XYZ file of C-alpha atoms in Angstrom:
315
model
C 10.597 30.058 -120.487
C 14.200 30.890 -120.753
C 13.389 34.261 -119.192
C 11.684 32.543 -116.301
C 14.579 30.187 -115.503
C 17.079 33.021 -115.657
C 15.142 35.178 -113.130
C 14.749 31.882 -110.833
C 18.510 31.123 -111.118
C 19.302 34.863 -110.012
C 17.045 34.672 -106.889
C 18.370 31.252 -105.894
C 22.082 32.631 -106.363
C 21.386 35.411 -103.701
C 20.538 33.183 -100.815
C 22.335 30.598 -98.698
C 22.650 27.023 -100.032
C 20.585 25.372 -97.191
C 17.499 27.406 -98.109
C 17.795 27.105 -101.839
C 15.683 24.059 -102.022
C 12.829 25.326 -99.951
C 12.716 28.579 -101.789
C 12.658 26.686 -105.255
C 9.694 24.824 -104.045
C 7.967 27.770 -103.161
C 8.516 29.423 -106.654
C 7.331 26.096 -108.176
C 3.969 26.414 -106.112
C 3.493 30.009 -107.033
C 3.921 29.367 -110.673
C 1.276 26.566 -110.453
C -1.311 28.315 -108.306
C -0.764 31.965 -108.879
C -1.380 32.762 -105.333
C 0.412 35.536 -103.672
C -0.116 34.399 -99.991
C 2.832 32.971 -98.263
C 0.697 30.818 -96.026
C -1.234 29.185 -98.915
C 2.181 28.610 -100.720
C 3.580 26.810 -97.612
C 0.662 24.618 -97.092
C 0.816 23.441 -101.070
C 4.590 22.878 -100.673
C 4.753 20.801 -97.542
C 2.437 21.498 -94.427
C 5.163 19.938 -92.228
C 7.724 22.691 -93.427
C 5.336 25.446 -92.556
C 7.487 26.795 -89.682
C 10.821 26.362 -91.730
C 9.387 28.571 -94.396
C 8.190 31.191 -91.843
C 11.817 31.224 -90.278
C 13.044 31.580 -93.903
C 11.345 34.936 -94.738
C 11.512 36.298 -90.910
C 15.048 35.348 -89.942
C 17.008 35.116 -93.282
C 17.913 38.590 -94.570
C 17.188 39.247 -98.095
C 18.670 42.162 -100.197
C 15.324 42.586 -102.128
C 16.671 45.739 -103.894
C 19.922 43.897 -104.887
C 17.858 40.812 -106.264
C 15.347 42.913 -108.276
C 18.046 45.249 -109.732
C 20.029 42.165 -111.040
C 16.958 40.823 -112.608
C 16.240 44.155 -114.204
C 19.899 44.422 -115.347
C 19.670 41.134 -116.918
C 16.551 42.046 -118.713
C 18.147 45.278 -120.037
C 21.145 43.426 -121.410
C 19.341 40.363 -122.836
C 16.859 42.392 -124.853
C 19.390 45.270 -125.604
C 17.063 48.128 -124.268
C 18.723 51.531 -124.516
C 15.964 53.464 -122.741
C 13.989 52.823 -119.478
C 11.411 54.733 -117.612
C 10.831 54.490 -113.925
C 7.405 55.252 -112.341
C 7.179 56.328 -108.782
C 4.062 56.326 -106.700
C 2.957 55.734 -102.885
C -0.154 54.652 -101.335
C -1.628 53.922 -98.028
C -3.006 50.561 -96.977
C -5.549 51.276 -94.259
C -5.383 49.291 -91.057
C -7.333 48.970 -87.751
C -5.928 50.423 -84.637
C -6.694 47.540 -82.805
C -4.509 45.237 -84.645
C -0.506 45.545 -84.524
C 1.002 45.802 -87.979
C 4.508 46.483 -88.919
C 5.041 50.269 -89.171
C 1.378 51.166 -88.966
C 0.874 54.699 -87.796
C -1.351 57.720 -88.201
C -0.382 59.698 -91.185
C -1.665 62.414 -93.569
C -3.492 60.817 -96.660
C -2.627 63.131 -99.667
C -5.233 61.282 -101.918
C -7.957 63.496 -100.500
C -10.734 60.897 -100.665
C -14.136 62.117 -100.204
C -15.136 59.396 -97.608
C -11.752 59.382 -95.624
C -10.419 61.652 -93.008
C -7.317 63.670 -93.914
C -5.224 61.607 -91.263
C -5.701 57.891 -91.309
C -3.992 55.083 -89.619
C -2.388 52.318 -91.812
C 0.857 51.620 -93.816
C 2.549 53.696 -96.253
C 4.025 51.877 -99.364
C 6.482 53.206 -101.849
C 6.473 51.597 -105.363
C 8.752 51.760 -108.199
C 7.764 50.449 -111.509
C 10.108 49.771 -114.489
C 8.643 50.716 -117.796
C 10.371 49.205 -120.985
C 9.368 48.638 -124.630
C 10.366 45.110 -126.023
C 9.547 44.503 -129.778
C 7.210 47.464 -129.824
C 5.233 46.504 -126.913
C 5.401 48.687 -123.548
C 5.101 46.767 -120.393
C 5.582 47.768 -116.768
C 7.532 45.563 -114.255
C 7.387 45.773 -110.713
C 10.996 47.021 -109.620
C 10.776 47.709 -105.907
C 8.215 47.911 -103.250
C 9.318 49.417 -99.930
C 7.324 49.878 -96.610
C 8.041 53.362 -95.468
C 8.882 53.498 -91.775
C 7.200 55.885 -89.287
C 8.542 59.413 -89.379
C 10.709 58.636 -92.427
C 11.013 61.211 -95.289
C 9.404 59.823 -98.410
C 11.689 62.150 -100.860
C 14.684 60.928 -98.915
C 13.840 57.402 -99.201
C 13.374 57.786 -102.919
C 16.596 59.652 -103.385
C 18.260 56.842 -101.727
C 16.795 54.023 -103.918
C 17.525 56.240 -107.170
C 21.205 56.578 -105.822
C 21.442 52.772 -105.424
C 20.036 52.361 -109.054
C 22.860 54.743 -110.378
C 25.524 53.147 -108.698
C 24.569 49.585 -110.165
C 24.328 51.270 -113.549
C 27.841 52.562 -113.334
C 29.169 49.349 -111.698
C 27.792 47.368 -114.671
C 28.701 49.987 -117.208
C 25.134 50.363 -118.377
C 24.991 53.265 -120.879
C 21.015 53.679 -120.974
C 18.752 56.640 -120.715
C 16.475 56.817 -117.569
C 13.368 58.661 -117.414
C 11.650 59.255 -114.062
C 7.698 59.725 -113.923
C 6.310 60.961 -110.839
C 3.135 62.598 -109.515
C 2.885 66.158 -107.712
C 3.604 64.771 -104.402
C 6.984 63.946 -105.598
C 7.620 67.124 -107.648
C 10.260 68.461 -105.203
C 13.363 70.362 -105.734
C 15.763 68.015 -103.945
C 14.609 65.076 -105.933
C 14.095 66.605 -109.308
C 17.522 68.419 -109.391
C 19.348 65.651 -108.078
C 18.054 63.226 -110.482
C 19.016 65.629 -113.400
C 22.397 66.818 -112.253
C 23.877 64.200 -110.166
C 22.252 60.982 -111.823
C 21.665 62.276 -115.429
C 18.080 61.106 -115.180
C 15.374 63.039 -116.960
C 12.096 63.766 -114.955
C 8.683 64.327 -116.272
C 6.259 65.247 -113.176
C 3.022 66.680 -112.574
C 3.093 69.674 -110.366
C 0.788 72.195 -108.605
C -0.828 74.472 -111.209
C -0.324 77.405 -108.894
C 3.556 77.021 -108.782
C 5.334 80.109 -109.923
C 6.488 79.691 -113.470
C 8.237 82.432 -115.314
C 9.258 83.133 -118.901
C 12.935 83.178 -120.008
C 14.569 86.340 -119.230
C 14.785 88.773 -122.308
C 18.125 89.092 -124.105
C 20.538 91.382 -122.321
C 21.226 94.462 -124.382
C 25.021 95.565 -124.793
C 26.241 97.944 -122.275
C 23.161 97.595 -120.102
C 23.636 98.436 -116.439
C 22.851 96.249 -113.467
C 22.675 92.491 -113.019
C 21.126 90.404 -115.585
C 17.594 89.342 -114.990
C 17.397 85.741 -114.099
C 13.618 85.491 -114.986
C 10.932 86.981 -117.396
C 7.206 87.497 -116.694
C 5.225 85.160 -114.643
C 2.909 82.747 -116.591
C -0.555 82.304 -115.410
C -2.558 80.734 -118.225
C -6.416 80.320 -118.416
C -8.341 77.653 -119.775
C -8.960 79.643 -123.000
C -5.328 79.996 -123.443
C -4.892 76.197 -124.201
C -5.060 76.493 -128.055
C -3.430 73.213 -129.176
C -5.685 70.389 -129.384
C -4.919 66.643 -129.876
C -6.703 63.392 -129.695
C -4.493 60.793 -127.935
C -4.972 57.212 -127.009
C -3.819 57.253 -123.507
C -4.921 55.826 -120.129
C -6.352 52.919 -122.085
C -9.171 54.964 -123.832
C -9.371 57.928 -126.529
C -8.810 61.274 -124.726
C -9.290 64.946 -126.309
C -6.548 67.179 -124.842
C -5.974 70.832 -125.217
C -2.632 72.148 -124.082
C 0.023 74.867 -124.095
C 3.637 74.290 -123.822
C 6.675 76.574 -123.182
C 10.200 76.482 -122.035
C 10.383 78.440 -118.701
C 11.944 78.834 -115.461
C 10.305 77.407 -112.341
C 10.884 78.923 -109.181
C 10.517 75.720 -106.877
C 13.503 74.474 -108.864
C 15.689 77.381 -108.083
C 14.974 78.832 -111.560
C 16.083 75.729 -113.421
C 15.009 75.700 -117.291
C 12.347 72.968 -117.814
C 9.494 72.386 -120.367
C 5.902 73.217 -118.823
C 2.843 71.815 -120.255
C -0.438 73.137 -119.086
C -3.092 70.294 -120.236
C -6.867 70.024 -120.108
C -8.427 66.657 -120.488
C -11.861 65.917 -122.011
C -13.132 69.457 -121.570
C -12.619 69.317 -117.727
C -13.202 72.259 -115.527
C -9.589 72.634 -114.627
C -6.219 72.116 -116.229
C -3.028 70.205 -114.911
C 0.661 71.267 -115.012
C 3.416 68.694 -116.395
C 7.099 69.613 -115.979
C 9.675 67.981 -117.897
C 13.496 68.615 -117.357
C 14.076 67.512 -121.163
C 13.171 70.746 -123.033
C 13.613 68.878 -126.402
C 10.464 67.057 -125.835
C 7.079 68.253 -127.566
C 4.152 68.913 -125.498
C 2.324 65.997 -127.036
C 5.223 63.612 -126.268
C 5.357 64.691 -122.752
C 1.806 63.911 -122.265
C 1.961 60.756 -123.910
C 5.030 59.564 -121.747
C 3.426 60.823 -118.403
C 0.353 58.645 -119.236
C 2.767 55.451 -119.048
C 2.781 56.231 -115.259
C -0.792 55.029 -115.118
C 0.217 51.399 -115.041
C 2.014 51.384 -111.694
C -1.238 52.048 -109.874
C -2.532 48.737 -111.068
C 0.592 46.906 -109.572
C-alpha cells in the first residue's frame, strides 16, 4: 500500500495544481475498476467532467518518460536493487485504412506471420520493460511505451531513450548494473556498441544465425612479419556440434536445450569480442544464436537471462 501511495504522489507532483484533483479521481477509479479505457474511467469519475478529462490528456503536456523514470528510481532506491535488466520489443497494432489513427502508416512487419502480408497498415509501438528481482522474485514492470512516428528510425529512438535513462542514473548517482535484452531486430552495431562503450550497459541479444562470427586470432609469434591478425577462422556450427545439454525451467515450462558457447569476434560489431551461444530448443529443426557483450557469463546463464525478456511480450 505504501508503494502505491508513493507512486501516486510522484505522478501528482509532475502536473499543474489545478489538474491534481481531477487526475487523482481518475487514479481512484482505475484502482477500483481496473479498467484501462479512459472513456469508462471518465464516466465513473463524473460524467459532467468528461470534457475536462479529455482536455487534460490532449492539451496538457505530460513528460511520461520522466514520470516513469522517477518511479523506477524510487523503486530501485527503496528496495536497494543493485542490478536491473531492461527488455526491449516492438509490435504493430493493425489498423483499418478507412479510419484515421495517430501515426498510422504502411510499414514492414518483421514478425513474418503466415496469414499477413509483409507490409501492413498500423501503428508501431516500442516497449521497454524493467526486470528486477525483489526478495527472490523476478518481476517485469512497464518502463516506457512509445508510439513510433512514420519514417522514424527504430534504433535511433531506442538509443535516445537509453541515453535519457543513463543521464538520470548519473544525475541521481545510481551505481547499478544495467543489462539490455533485445531480439534480433535490435541486434545492430550502433545500438550494441553505444550501450556497451558509452553507457556501460551489458547487452544480451538474439542475432541472425548466419552472421559472420570468427574465432579469436592466434597468439602472435615473436618477430613475426606483417600486421597482426584481427580474427581467426570463421565459425559455422551445425546441429550435431551442439554437445552441451541442459534441462532448464524457462518460458514458463521445462525446456531441453543443447548449446555451444565460445568467446568470439563478430564482424557486424566491428570485430568486438563477445560471447556467442548457439542453442537448440527441444530438438527443433534449427538453432538460434545469442550474443552477450559480457564474456564472463556462462552459456547456460545467458540462455536463462535472455528468457526473462519473454515477459515483455505479455505487457
